[in-house]
Short mmCIF file of N, CA and C in Angstrom, two decimals:
data_model
loop_
_atom_site.label_atom_id
_atom_site.label_comp_id
_atom_site.label_asym_id
_atom_site.label_seq_id
_atom_site.Cartn_x
_atom_site.Cartn_y
_atom_site.Cartn_z
N UNK A 1 -37.98 -77.53 -66.41
CA UNK A 1 -38.45 -77.99 -65.27
C UNK A 1 -39.42 -77.13 -64.19
N UNK A 2 -40.58 -77.87 -63.77
CA UNK A 2 -41.67 -77.31 -63.19
C UNK A 2 -41.08 -77.16 -61.46
N UNK A 3 -41.41 -75.92 -61.20
CA UNK A 3 -41.14 -75.64 -59.78
C UNK A 3 -42.41 -76.02 -58.73
N UNK A 4 -43.52 -76.25 -59.64
CA UNK A 4 -44.59 -76.65 -58.37
C UNK A 4 -44.58 -77.88 -57.99
N UNK A 5 -45.32 -78.27 -56.81
CA UNK A 5 -45.42 -79.50 -56.34
C UNK A 5 -46.63 -79.79 -55.96
N UNK A 6 -47.12 -80.82 -56.28
CA UNK A 6 -48.26 -81.49 -55.67
C UNK A 6 -48.60 -81.04 -54.28
N UNK A 7 -49.60 -80.59 -54.17
CA UNK A 7 -50.26 -79.95 -53.07
C UNK A 7 -49.68 -81.18 -51.55
N UNK A 8 -49.65 -82.82 -51.82
CA UNK A 8 -49.39 -83.47 -50.72
C UNK A 8 -47.71 -83.25 -50.35
N UNK A 9 -46.84 -82.91 -51.71
CA UNK A 9 -45.56 -83.12 -51.38
C UNK A 9 -45.30 -81.85 -51.02
N UNK A 10 -45.84 -80.54 -51.19
CA UNK A 10 -45.70 -79.29 -50.71
C UNK A 10 -45.67 -79.27 -49.23
N UNK A 11 -46.53 -80.10 -48.74
CA UNK A 11 -46.79 -80.00 -47.31
C UNK A 11 -45.69 -80.89 -46.33
N UNK A 12 -45.27 -81.70 -46.91
CA UNK A 12 -44.25 -82.83 -46.25
C UNK A 12 -42.97 -82.00 -46.19
N UNK A 13 -42.52 -81.65 -44.96
CA UNK A 13 -41.44 -80.46 -44.78
C UNK A 13 -40.37 -81.54 -43.66
N UNK A 14 -39.36 -81.10 -43.24
CA UNK A 14 -38.47 -80.21 -44.22
C UNK A 14 -38.13 -80.63 -45.58
N UNK A 15 -38.32 -79.76 -46.60
CA UNK A 15 -37.66 -79.76 -47.86
C UNK A 15 -36.91 -78.81 -48.43
N UNK A 16 -36.12 -78.97 -49.65
CA UNK A 16 -35.18 -78.07 -50.19
C UNK A 16 -35.94 -76.68 -50.67
N UNK A 17 -35.48 -75.74 -49.79
CA UNK A 17 -36.14 -74.44 -50.27
C UNK A 17 -36.27 -73.62 -51.31
N UNK A 18 -35.25 -74.44 -52.35
CA UNK A 18 -35.17 -74.00 -53.90
C UNK A 18 -36.44 -74.40 -54.40
N UNK A 19 -37.34 -75.34 -54.09
CA UNK A 19 -38.56 -75.77 -54.57
C UNK A 19 -39.71 -74.54 -54.40
N UNK A 20 -39.45 -73.74 -53.47
CA UNK A 20 -40.54 -72.77 -53.23
C UNK A 20 -40.15 -71.23 -53.49
N UNK A 21 -39.10 -71.10 -54.42
CA UNK A 21 -38.64 -69.61 -54.44
C UNK A 21 -38.09 -69.55 -55.79
N UNK A 22 -38.19 -68.44 -56.44
CA UNK A 22 -38.12 -68.27 -57.83
C UNK A 22 -36.47 -67.75 -58.18
N UNK A 23 -35.59 -67.81 -56.98
CA UNK A 23 -34.42 -67.47 -56.95
C UNK A 23 -33.80 -68.75 -57.58
N UNK A 24 -32.56 -68.27 -58.43
CA UNK A 24 -31.50 -69.22 -58.88
C UNK A 24 -30.37 -68.67 -59.26
N UNK A 25 -29.30 -69.60 -59.80
CA UNK A 25 -27.75 -69.05 -60.10
C UNK A 25 -27.29 -68.71 -58.88
N UNK A 26 -27.24 -69.58 -57.80
CA UNK A 26 -26.54 -69.13 -56.55
C UNK A 26 -27.18 -68.10 -55.78
N UNK A 27 -28.05 -67.78 -56.15
CA UNK A 27 -28.88 -66.87 -55.44
C UNK A 27 -29.94 -66.99 -54.16
N UNK A 28 -30.09 -68.33 -54.36
CA UNK A 28 -31.01 -68.99 -53.44
C UNK A 28 -30.16 -68.93 -51.92
N UNK A 29 -30.34 -68.03 -51.31
CA UNK A 29 -29.39 -68.26 -50.08
C UNK A 29 -29.74 -69.14 -48.64
N UNK A 30 -31.06 -69.51 -48.77
CA UNK A 30 -31.66 -70.21 -47.45
C UNK A 30 -31.53 -71.98 -48.13
N UNK A 31 -31.16 -72.71 -47.35
CA UNK A 31 -31.18 -73.95 -47.54
C UNK A 31 -32.56 -74.75 -47.67
N UNK A 32 -33.24 -74.95 -46.32
CA UNK A 32 -34.29 -75.74 -46.22
C UNK A 32 -35.49 -74.98 -45.50
N UNK A 33 -36.60 -75.34 -45.75
CA UNK A 33 -37.51 -74.88 -45.71
C UNK A 33 -38.44 -75.81 -44.08
N UNK A 34 -38.11 -75.49 -42.89
CA UNK A 34 -38.32 -76.34 -41.84
C UNK A 34 -39.87 -76.45 -41.83
N UNK A 35 -40.52 -75.52 -41.47
CA UNK A 35 -41.97 -75.44 -41.70
C UNK A 35 -42.71 -74.32 -41.80
N UNK A 36 -43.83 -74.40 -42.35
CA UNK A 36 -44.60 -73.38 -42.79
C UNK A 36 -46.34 -73.61 -42.58
N UNK A 37 -47.06 -72.57 -42.50
CA UNK A 37 -48.31 -72.54 -42.09
C UNK A 37 -49.20 -71.08 -42.69
N UNK A 38 -50.33 -71.12 -42.13
CA UNK A 38 -50.78 -69.98 -43.05
C UNK A 38 -50.25 -68.48 -42.47
N UNK A 39 -49.63 -68.39 -41.30
CA UNK A 39 -49.26 -67.15 -40.67
C UNK A 39 -47.78 -66.95 -40.80
N UNK A 40 -46.87 -68.25 -41.13
CA UNK A 40 -45.58 -67.74 -41.27
C UNK A 40 -44.62 -69.17 -41.85
N UNK A 41 -43.24 -68.75 -41.50
CA UNK A 41 -42.48 -70.04 -41.85
C UNK A 41 -41.18 -70.20 -40.90
N UNK A 42 -40.31 -71.26 -40.86
CA UNK A 42 -39.31 -71.37 -40.59
C UNK A 42 -38.23 -72.00 -41.44
N UNK A 43 -37.20 -71.30 -41.52
CA UNK A 43 -35.92 -71.55 -43.12
C UNK A 43 -34.56 -72.02 -42.10
N UNK A 44 -33.92 -72.73 -42.68
CA UNK A 44 -32.81 -72.96 -42.40
C UNK A 44 -31.70 -72.69 -43.35
N UNK A 45 -30.72 -72.58 -42.69
CA UNK A 45 -29.36 -72.06 -43.69
C UNK A 45 -27.97 -72.34 -42.71
N UNK A 46 -27.08 -72.82 -43.41
CA UNK A 46 -25.60 -72.94 -42.90
C UNK A 46 -24.78 -72.13 -43.92
N UNK A 47 -24.36 -71.26 -43.82
CA UNK A 47 -23.11 -70.30 -44.73
C UNK A 47 -21.98 -71.01 -44.90
N UNK A 48 -21.73 -70.95 -46.31
CA UNK A 48 -20.35 -71.68 -46.48
C UNK A 48 -19.38 -70.90 -46.91
N UNK A 49 -18.10 -71.11 -47.01
CA UNK A 49 -16.85 -70.24 -46.90
C UNK A 49 -16.80 -70.11 -48.81
N UNK A 50 -17.29 -70.79 -49.35
CA UNK A 50 -17.75 -70.35 -50.85
C UNK A 50 -18.83 -69.42 -51.22
N UNK A 51 -19.72 -69.20 -50.03
CA UNK A 51 -20.69 -68.47 -50.30
C UNK A 51 -20.57 -66.96 -51.11
N UNK A 52 -21.71 -66.55 -51.83
CA UNK A 52 -21.74 -65.14 -52.48
C UNK A 52 -21.35 -64.16 -51.66
N UNK A 53 -21.61 -63.93 -50.34
CA UNK A 53 -21.34 -62.34 -49.83
C UNK A 53 -20.29 -62.97 -48.39
N UNK A 54 -19.65 -63.90 -48.63
CA UNK A 54 -18.43 -63.96 -47.46
C UNK A 54 -17.67 -62.94 -47.69
N UNK A 55 -16.79 -62.49 -46.56
CA UNK A 55 -15.91 -61.58 -46.44
C UNK A 55 -15.24 -61.57 -45.03
N UNK A 56 -14.50 -61.07 -45.00
CA UNK A 56 -13.34 -61.06 -43.63
C UNK A 56 -14.19 -60.58 -42.11
N UNK A 57 -13.90 -61.66 -41.33
CA UNK A 57 -14.93 -60.96 -40.45
C UNK A 57 -13.97 -61.19 -39.08
N UNK A 58 -13.06 -60.35 -39.14
CA UNK A 58 -12.16 -60.46 -37.88
C UNK A 58 -10.45 -60.94 -38.57
N UNK A 59 -9.62 -61.22 -37.41
CA UNK A 59 -8.40 -61.36 -37.90
C UNK A 59 -8.30 -62.90 -38.76
N UNK A 60 -8.58 -63.69 -38.27
CA UNK A 60 -8.93 -64.89 -38.64
C UNK A 60 -9.63 -65.48 -39.28
N UNK A 61 -11.09 -64.64 -39.56
CA UNK A 61 -12.41 -65.66 -39.68
C UNK A 61 -13.19 -64.90 -40.64
N UNK A 62 -13.94 -65.78 -41.10
CA UNK A 62 -14.82 -65.10 -42.47
C UNK A 62 -16.25 -65.39 -41.89
N UNK A 63 -17.06 -64.38 -42.47
CA UNK A 63 -18.41 -64.50 -42.26
C UNK A 63 -19.36 -63.74 -43.39
N UNK A 64 -21.06 -63.95 -42.98
CA UNK A 64 -21.86 -63.11 -43.94
C UNK A 64 -21.87 -61.72 -42.86
N UNK A 65 -21.71 -60.79 -43.88
CA UNK A 65 -22.25 -59.32 -43.20
C UNK A 65 -23.56 -59.21 -42.67
N UNK A 66 -23.87 -58.72 -41.86
CA UNK A 66 -25.31 -58.83 -40.92
C UNK A 66 -26.07 -58.30 -41.77
N UNK A 67 -25.80 -57.35 -42.54
CA UNK A 67 -26.96 -56.59 -43.65
C UNK A 67 -27.45 -57.85 -44.27
N UNK A 68 -26.97 -58.80 -44.91
CA UNK A 68 -27.28 -59.79 -45.66
C UNK A 68 -28.55 -60.52 -45.01
N UNK A 69 -28.66 -60.70 -43.76
CA UNK A 69 -29.80 -61.01 -43.02
C UNK A 69 -31.09 -60.17 -43.38
N UNK A 70 -31.09 -59.05 -44.12
CA UNK A 70 -32.46 -58.55 -44.82
C UNK A 70 -32.53 -59.33 -45.83
N UNK A 71 -31.53 -59.65 -46.72
CA UNK A 71 -32.00 -60.82 -47.98
C UNK A 71 -32.70 -61.87 -47.26
N UNK A 72 -32.17 -62.79 -46.32
CA UNK A 72 -32.52 -63.78 -45.88
C UNK A 72 -34.03 -63.62 -45.36
N UNK A 73 -34.31 -62.76 -44.99
CA UNK A 73 -35.71 -62.66 -44.58
C UNK A 73 -36.74 -62.63 -45.41
N UNK A 74 -36.17 -61.42 -46.57
CA UNK A 74 -37.13 -61.56 -47.79
C UNK A 74 -37.06 -62.79 -48.46
N UNK A 75 -36.08 -63.75 -48.82
CA UNK A 75 -36.34 -64.96 -49.04
C UNK A 75 -36.97 -65.97 -48.44
N UNK A 76 -37.02 -65.63 -47.19
CA UNK A 76 -37.85 -66.59 -46.08
C UNK A 76 -39.67 -66.17 -46.62
N UNK A 77 -39.81 -64.83 -46.80
CA UNK A 77 -40.97 -64.15 -47.30
C UNK A 77 -41.32 -64.94 -48.69
N UNK A 78 -40.48 -64.93 -49.48
CA UNK A 78 -40.87 -65.59 -50.71
C UNK A 78 -40.87 -67.09 -50.94
N UNK A 79 -40.16 -67.73 -49.76
CA UNK A 79 -40.59 -69.12 -49.57
C UNK A 79 -42.15 -69.35 -49.13
N UNK A 80 -42.20 -68.46 -48.22
CA UNK A 80 -43.72 -68.70 -47.73
C UNK A 80 -44.76 -68.47 -48.74
N UNK A 81 -44.64 -67.34 -49.61
CA UNK A 81 -45.42 -67.27 -50.71
C UNK A 81 -45.55 -68.13 -51.74
N UNK A 82 -44.17 -68.98 -52.16
CA UNK A 82 -44.01 -70.06 -52.62
C UNK A 82 -44.80 -71.54 -52.44
N UNK A 83 -44.72 -71.25 -50.92
CA UNK A 83 -45.06 -72.49 -50.20
C UNK A 83 -46.82 -72.77 -50.53
N UNK A 84 -47.17 -71.34 -50.50
CA UNK A 84 -48.58 -71.37 -50.59
C UNK A 84 -49.13 -71.36 -51.89
N UNK A 85 -48.57 -70.94 -53.08
CA UNK A 85 -48.40 -71.42 -54.50
C UNK A 85 -48.37 -73.08 -54.61
N UNK A 86 -47.73 -73.47 -53.92
CA UNK A 86 -47.59 -75.25 -54.10
C UNK A 86 -48.79 -75.64 -53.86
N UNK A 87 -49.29 -75.30 -52.56
CA UNK A 87 -50.65 -75.64 -52.22
C UNK A 87 -51.67 -75.63 -53.11
N UNK A 88 -51.58 -74.78 -53.91
CA UNK A 88 -52.35 -74.44 -54.95
C UNK A 88 -51.93 -75.24 -56.62
N UNK A 89 -50.89 -75.58 -56.43
CA UNK A 89 -50.29 -76.48 -57.75
C UNK A 89 -49.69 -75.64 -58.45
N UNK A 90 -49.31 -74.29 -57.89
CA UNK A 90 -48.50 -73.32 -58.91
C UNK A 90 -46.93 -73.42 -58.81
N UNK A 91 -46.44 -72.39 -59.54
CA UNK A 91 -44.87 -72.46 -59.60
C UNK A 91 -44.66 -71.11 -58.69
N UNK A 92 -43.72 -70.83 -57.87
CA UNK A 92 -43.34 -69.72 -57.24
C UNK A 92 -43.14 -68.67 -58.12
N UNK A 93 -43.82 -67.39 -57.28
CA UNK A 93 -44.11 -66.22 -58.36
C UNK A 93 -43.11 -65.23 -57.98
N UNK A 94 -42.80 -64.19 -58.92
CA UNK A 94 -41.73 -63.20 -58.37
C UNK A 94 -42.38 -62.45 -57.43
N UNK A 95 -42.02 -61.74 -56.47
CA UNK A 95 -42.36 -60.56 -55.56
C UNK A 95 -41.10 -59.61 -55.55
N UNK A 96 -41.26 -58.39 -54.67
CA UNK A 96 -40.19 -57.32 -54.62
C UNK A 96 -40.46 -56.91 -53.13
N UNK A 97 -39.07 -56.75 -52.79
CA UNK A 97 -38.73 -56.04 -51.35
C UNK A 97 -38.92 -54.50 -51.71
N UNK A 98 -39.99 -54.09 -50.84
CA UNK A 98 -40.15 -52.60 -50.98
C UNK A 98 -39.32 -52.11 -49.82
N UNK A 99 -39.03 -52.59 -48.77
CA UNK A 99 -38.56 -51.98 -47.74
C UNK A 99 -38.41 -52.70 -46.83
N UNK A 100 -37.12 -52.20 -45.66
CA UNK A 100 -37.27 -52.96 -44.47
C UNK A 100 -37.42 -51.69 -43.44
N UNK A 101 -37.98 -51.98 -42.49
CA UNK A 101 -38.03 -51.30 -41.15
C UNK A 101 -37.39 -51.83 -39.99
N UNK A 102 -36.66 -51.01 -39.20
CA UNK A 102 -36.37 -51.52 -37.75
C UNK A 102 -35.31 -52.75 -37.95
N UNK A 103 -34.96 -52.70 -38.96
CA UNK A 103 -33.63 -54.06 -38.99
C UNK A 103 -32.30 -53.63 -38.03
N UNK A 104 -32.34 -54.75 -37.04
CA UNK A 104 -31.26 -54.46 -36.13
C UNK A 104 -30.72 -56.02 -35.96
N UNK A 105 -29.31 -55.98 -36.05
CA UNK A 105 -28.37 -57.10 -36.11
C UNK A 105 -27.35 -57.15 -34.89
N UNK A 106 -27.63 -58.05 -33.96
CA UNK A 106 -26.58 -57.78 -32.58
C UNK A 106 -25.33 -58.25 -32.71
N UNK A 107 -24.94 -58.62 -34.09
CA UNK A 107 -23.54 -59.03 -34.52
C UNK A 107 -23.44 -58.39 -35.68
N UNK A 108 -22.17 -58.32 -36.15
CA UNK A 108 -21.83 -57.78 -37.27
C UNK A 108 -21.58 -58.85 -38.55
N UNK A 109 -21.47 -60.06 -38.06
CA UNK A 109 -21.30 -60.91 -38.97
C UNK A 109 -21.84 -62.54 -38.47
N UNK A 110 -22.30 -63.05 -39.22
CA UNK A 110 -23.02 -64.22 -39.28
C UNK A 110 -22.15 -65.21 -39.72
N UNK A 111 -21.53 -66.28 -38.76
CA UNK A 111 -20.35 -66.99 -39.16
C UNK A 111 -20.38 -68.31 -40.04
N UNK A 112 -19.39 -68.56 -40.43
CA UNK A 112 -19.30 -69.69 -41.64
C UNK A 112 -19.63 -70.71 -40.88
N UNK A 113 -20.38 -71.88 -41.13
CA UNK A 113 -20.46 -73.31 -40.47
C UNK A 113 -21.36 -73.28 -39.77
N UNK A 114 -21.84 -72.32 -38.98
CA UNK A 114 -22.96 -72.33 -38.09
C UNK A 114 -24.36 -72.33 -38.42
N UNK A 115 -25.45 -73.12 -38.22
CA UNK A 115 -26.87 -73.03 -38.72
C UNK A 115 -27.49 -71.80 -38.05
N UNK A 116 -28.32 -71.33 -38.99
CA UNK A 116 -29.14 -70.25 -38.53
C UNK A 116 -30.68 -70.36 -38.94
N UNK A 117 -31.59 -70.28 -38.17
CA UNK A 117 -32.95 -70.44 -38.60
C UNK A 117 -33.61 -68.87 -39.02
N UNK A 118 -34.07 -68.66 -39.80
CA UNK A 118 -34.65 -67.63 -40.25
C UNK A 118 -36.63 -67.86 -40.37
N UNK A 119 -36.88 -67.14 -39.23
CA UNK A 119 -38.50 -67.10 -39.06
C UNK A 119 -38.67 -65.70 -39.15
N UNK A 120 -40.17 -66.22 -40.30
CA UNK A 120 -41.20 -64.75 -40.43
C UNK A 120 -42.51 -64.93 -40.17
N UNK A 121 -43.07 -63.99 -39.89
CA UNK A 121 -44.65 -64.16 -39.46
C UNK A 121 -45.19 -63.12 -40.57
N UNK A 122 -46.31 -63.36 -41.18
CA UNK A 122 -47.04 -62.32 -42.04
C UNK A 122 -47.92 -61.59 -40.99
N UNK A 123 -47.64 -60.60 -41.07
CA UNK A 123 -49.02 -59.63 -40.19
C UNK A 123 -49.84 -59.03 -41.02
N UNK A 124 -49.77 -58.87 -42.33
CA UNK A 124 -50.95 -58.60 -43.00
C UNK A 124 -50.48 -58.68 -44.66
N UNK A 125 -51.39 -59.06 -45.45
CA UNK A 125 -50.97 -59.07 -46.85
C UNK A 125 -52.43 -58.01 -47.25
N UNK A 126 -52.45 -57.20 -47.91
CA UNK A 126 -53.56 -56.47 -48.60
C UNK A 126 -54.32 -57.33 -49.95
N UNK A 127 -55.16 -56.81 -50.57
CA UNK A 127 -55.78 -57.38 -51.61
C UNK A 127 -54.90 -56.84 -52.90
N UNK A 128 -54.10 -55.67 -52.55
CA UNK A 128 -53.56 -55.14 -53.87
C UNK A 128 -52.04 -55.82 -53.91
N UNK A 129 -51.55 -56.57 -52.95
CA UNK A 129 -50.51 -57.73 -53.25
C UNK A 129 -49.34 -57.24 -52.09
N UNK A 130 -49.85 -55.59 -51.58
CA UNK A 130 -48.59 -55.21 -50.61
C UNK A 130 -48.73 -56.28 -49.17
N UNK A 131 -47.57 -56.23 -48.52
CA UNK A 131 -47.80 -56.98 -47.25
C UNK A 131 -46.66 -56.80 -46.42
N UNK A 132 -46.66 -56.72 -44.97
CA UNK A 132 -45.96 -56.49 -44.11
C UNK A 132 -45.52 -57.92 -43.19
N UNK A 133 -44.47 -58.01 -42.85
CA UNK A 133 -43.86 -59.44 -42.21
C UNK A 133 -42.83 -58.91 -41.31
N UNK A 134 -43.02 -59.62 -40.29
CA UNK A 134 -41.86 -59.45 -39.17
C UNK A 134 -41.14 -60.89 -39.25
N UNK A 135 -39.67 -60.64 -38.98
CA UNK A 135 -39.08 -61.64 -39.14
C UNK A 135 -37.73 -61.83 -38.15
N UNK A 136 -37.03 -62.82 -37.54
CA UNK A 136 -35.85 -62.96 -37.21
C UNK A 136 -35.10 -63.81 -37.43
N UNK A 137 -33.97 -63.80 -36.91
CA UNK A 137 -32.50 -65.00 -37.31
C UNK A 137 -32.12 -65.04 -35.77
N UNK A 138 -32.20 -66.68 -35.84
CA UNK A 138 -31.69 -67.24 -34.52
C UNK A 138 -30.62 -68.23 -34.69
N UNK A 139 -29.69 -68.62 -33.74
CA UNK A 139 -29.03 -69.73 -33.95
C UNK A 139 -29.89 -71.11 -34.08
N UNK A 140 -29.70 -71.91 -35.12
CA UNK A 140 -30.54 -73.06 -34.98
C UNK A 140 -30.44 -74.23 -34.24
N UNK A 141 -29.35 -74.14 -33.74
CA UNK A 141 -29.05 -75.43 -32.41
C UNK A 141 -29.15 -74.98 -31.13
N UNK A 142 -30.09 -74.08 -30.84
CA UNK A 142 -30.69 -73.38 -29.64
C UNK A 142 -31.99 -73.16 -29.65
N UNK A 143 -32.65 -74.20 -29.44
CA UNK A 143 -34.56 -73.81 -29.74
C UNK A 143 -34.94 -72.88 -29.15
N UNK A 144 -34.57 -72.10 -27.82
CA UNK A 144 -35.12 -70.73 -27.13
C UNK A 144 -34.10 -69.75 -27.87
N UNK A 145 -32.92 -69.67 -28.56
CA UNK A 145 -32.36 -68.52 -28.64
C UNK A 145 -32.97 -67.41 -28.84
N UNK A 146 -31.96 -66.38 -28.43
CA UNK A 146 -32.39 -65.16 -28.57
C UNK A 146 -32.22 -64.62 -29.93
N UNK A 147 -33.06 -63.42 -30.74
CA UNK A 147 -32.72 -63.24 -32.14
C UNK A 147 -31.17 -62.51 -32.04
N UNK A 148 -30.52 -62.92 -33.34
CA UNK A 148 -29.35 -62.35 -33.65
C UNK A 148 -29.53 -61.59 -34.10
N UNK A 149 -30.67 -61.09 -35.06
CA UNK A 149 -31.23 -60.29 -35.84
C UNK A 149 -32.77 -60.27 -36.00
N UNK A 150 -33.18 -59.15 -36.32
CA UNK A 150 -34.86 -58.68 -36.50
C UNK A 150 -34.99 -57.68 -37.11
N UNK A 151 -36.01 -57.52 -38.01
CA UNK A 151 -36.79 -56.75 -38.68
C UNK A 151 -38.27 -56.96 -39.32
N UNK A 152 -38.68 -56.10 -39.69
CA UNK A 152 -40.03 -56.04 -40.54
C UNK A 152 -39.57 -55.39 -41.90
N UNK A 153 -40.28 -56.43 -42.78
CA UNK A 153 -40.06 -56.05 -44.17
C UNK A 153 -41.67 -55.85 -44.76
N UNK A 154 -41.26 -54.71 -45.79
CA UNK A 154 -42.56 -54.83 -46.75
C UNK A 154 -42.43 -55.30 -48.15
N UNK A 155 -43.32 -56.23 -48.55
CA UNK A 155 -43.38 -56.86 -49.68
C UNK A 155 -44.23 -56.39 -50.75
N UNK A 156 -44.01 -56.48 -51.74
CA UNK A 156 -45.02 -56.53 -53.15
C UNK A 156 -45.11 -57.60 -53.77
N UNK A 157 -46.21 -58.35 -54.15
CA UNK A 157 -46.41 -59.39 -55.15
C UNK A 157 -47.31 -59.06 -55.88
N UNK A 158 -46.88 -59.03 -57.41
CA UNK A 158 -47.97 -58.27 -58.32
C UNK A 158 -48.91 -59.33 -58.88
N UNK A 159 -50.48 -59.25 -58.92
CA UNK A 159 -50.83 -60.20 -59.36
C UNK A 159 -50.53 -61.44 -60.46
N UNK A 160 -50.80 -62.46 -60.17
CA UNK A 160 -50.16 -63.71 -60.90
C UNK A 160 -50.62 -63.37 -62.30
N UNK A 161 -49.49 -63.66 -63.03
CA UNK A 161 -49.34 -63.26 -64.78
C UNK A 161 -48.35 -64.09 -65.23
N UNK A 162 -48.71 -65.08 -66.04
CA UNK A 162 -47.95 -66.13 -66.14
C UNK A 162 -46.75 -65.53 -67.35
N UNK A 163 -47.03 -64.54 -68.15
CA UNK A 163 -46.22 -63.65 -69.12
C UNK A 163 -45.31 -63.14 -68.42
N UNK A 164 -45.27 -62.82 -67.09
CA UNK A 164 -44.04 -62.27 -66.55
C UNK A 164 -43.01 -63.07 -65.90
N UNK A 165 -43.25 -64.24 -65.96
CA UNK A 165 -42.22 -65.50 -65.28
C UNK A 165 -41.47 -66.17 -66.52
N UNK A 166 -40.11 -66.36 -66.17
CA UNK A 166 -39.31 -66.86 -66.77
C UNK A 166 -39.77 -68.41 -67.32
N UNK A 167 -39.26 -68.99 -68.11
CA UNK A 167 -39.71 -70.58 -68.24
C UNK A 167 -39.51 -71.24 -67.59
#
């Protein structure tokens, strides 16, 4: 199965985010690519009770621990890179989270069943594949919602090498 989309299909959003990331086997944590452009991306997800990182979030509730927000931001960056690859008719490539600075969450858990928007903005990408991105997570049902979590990610995407990708 090819993950590349023809350029006209890659621009028609919203679309399932799995088309734009190399994550598989339950590790694709975001649901939908809402918007993307040269400078950033907005994705949406609704955590489910059968999700990979669900844990107790109080006496009678479950949630996703706030630290998983770092992975949500990183997958949004991967989707942004995958969206750009799709514009060129290529499959999503593997990238690496090098570090996260100033990640702050204003809550201990993200509740199950609530929808969240993950927004990232590219601060820069150097010629060597190293990039800096700013991101935030907010409630999806409130257009002007304050960030529930935010941080800056450093990402590395090696030069395109077909032998490094899984079939």
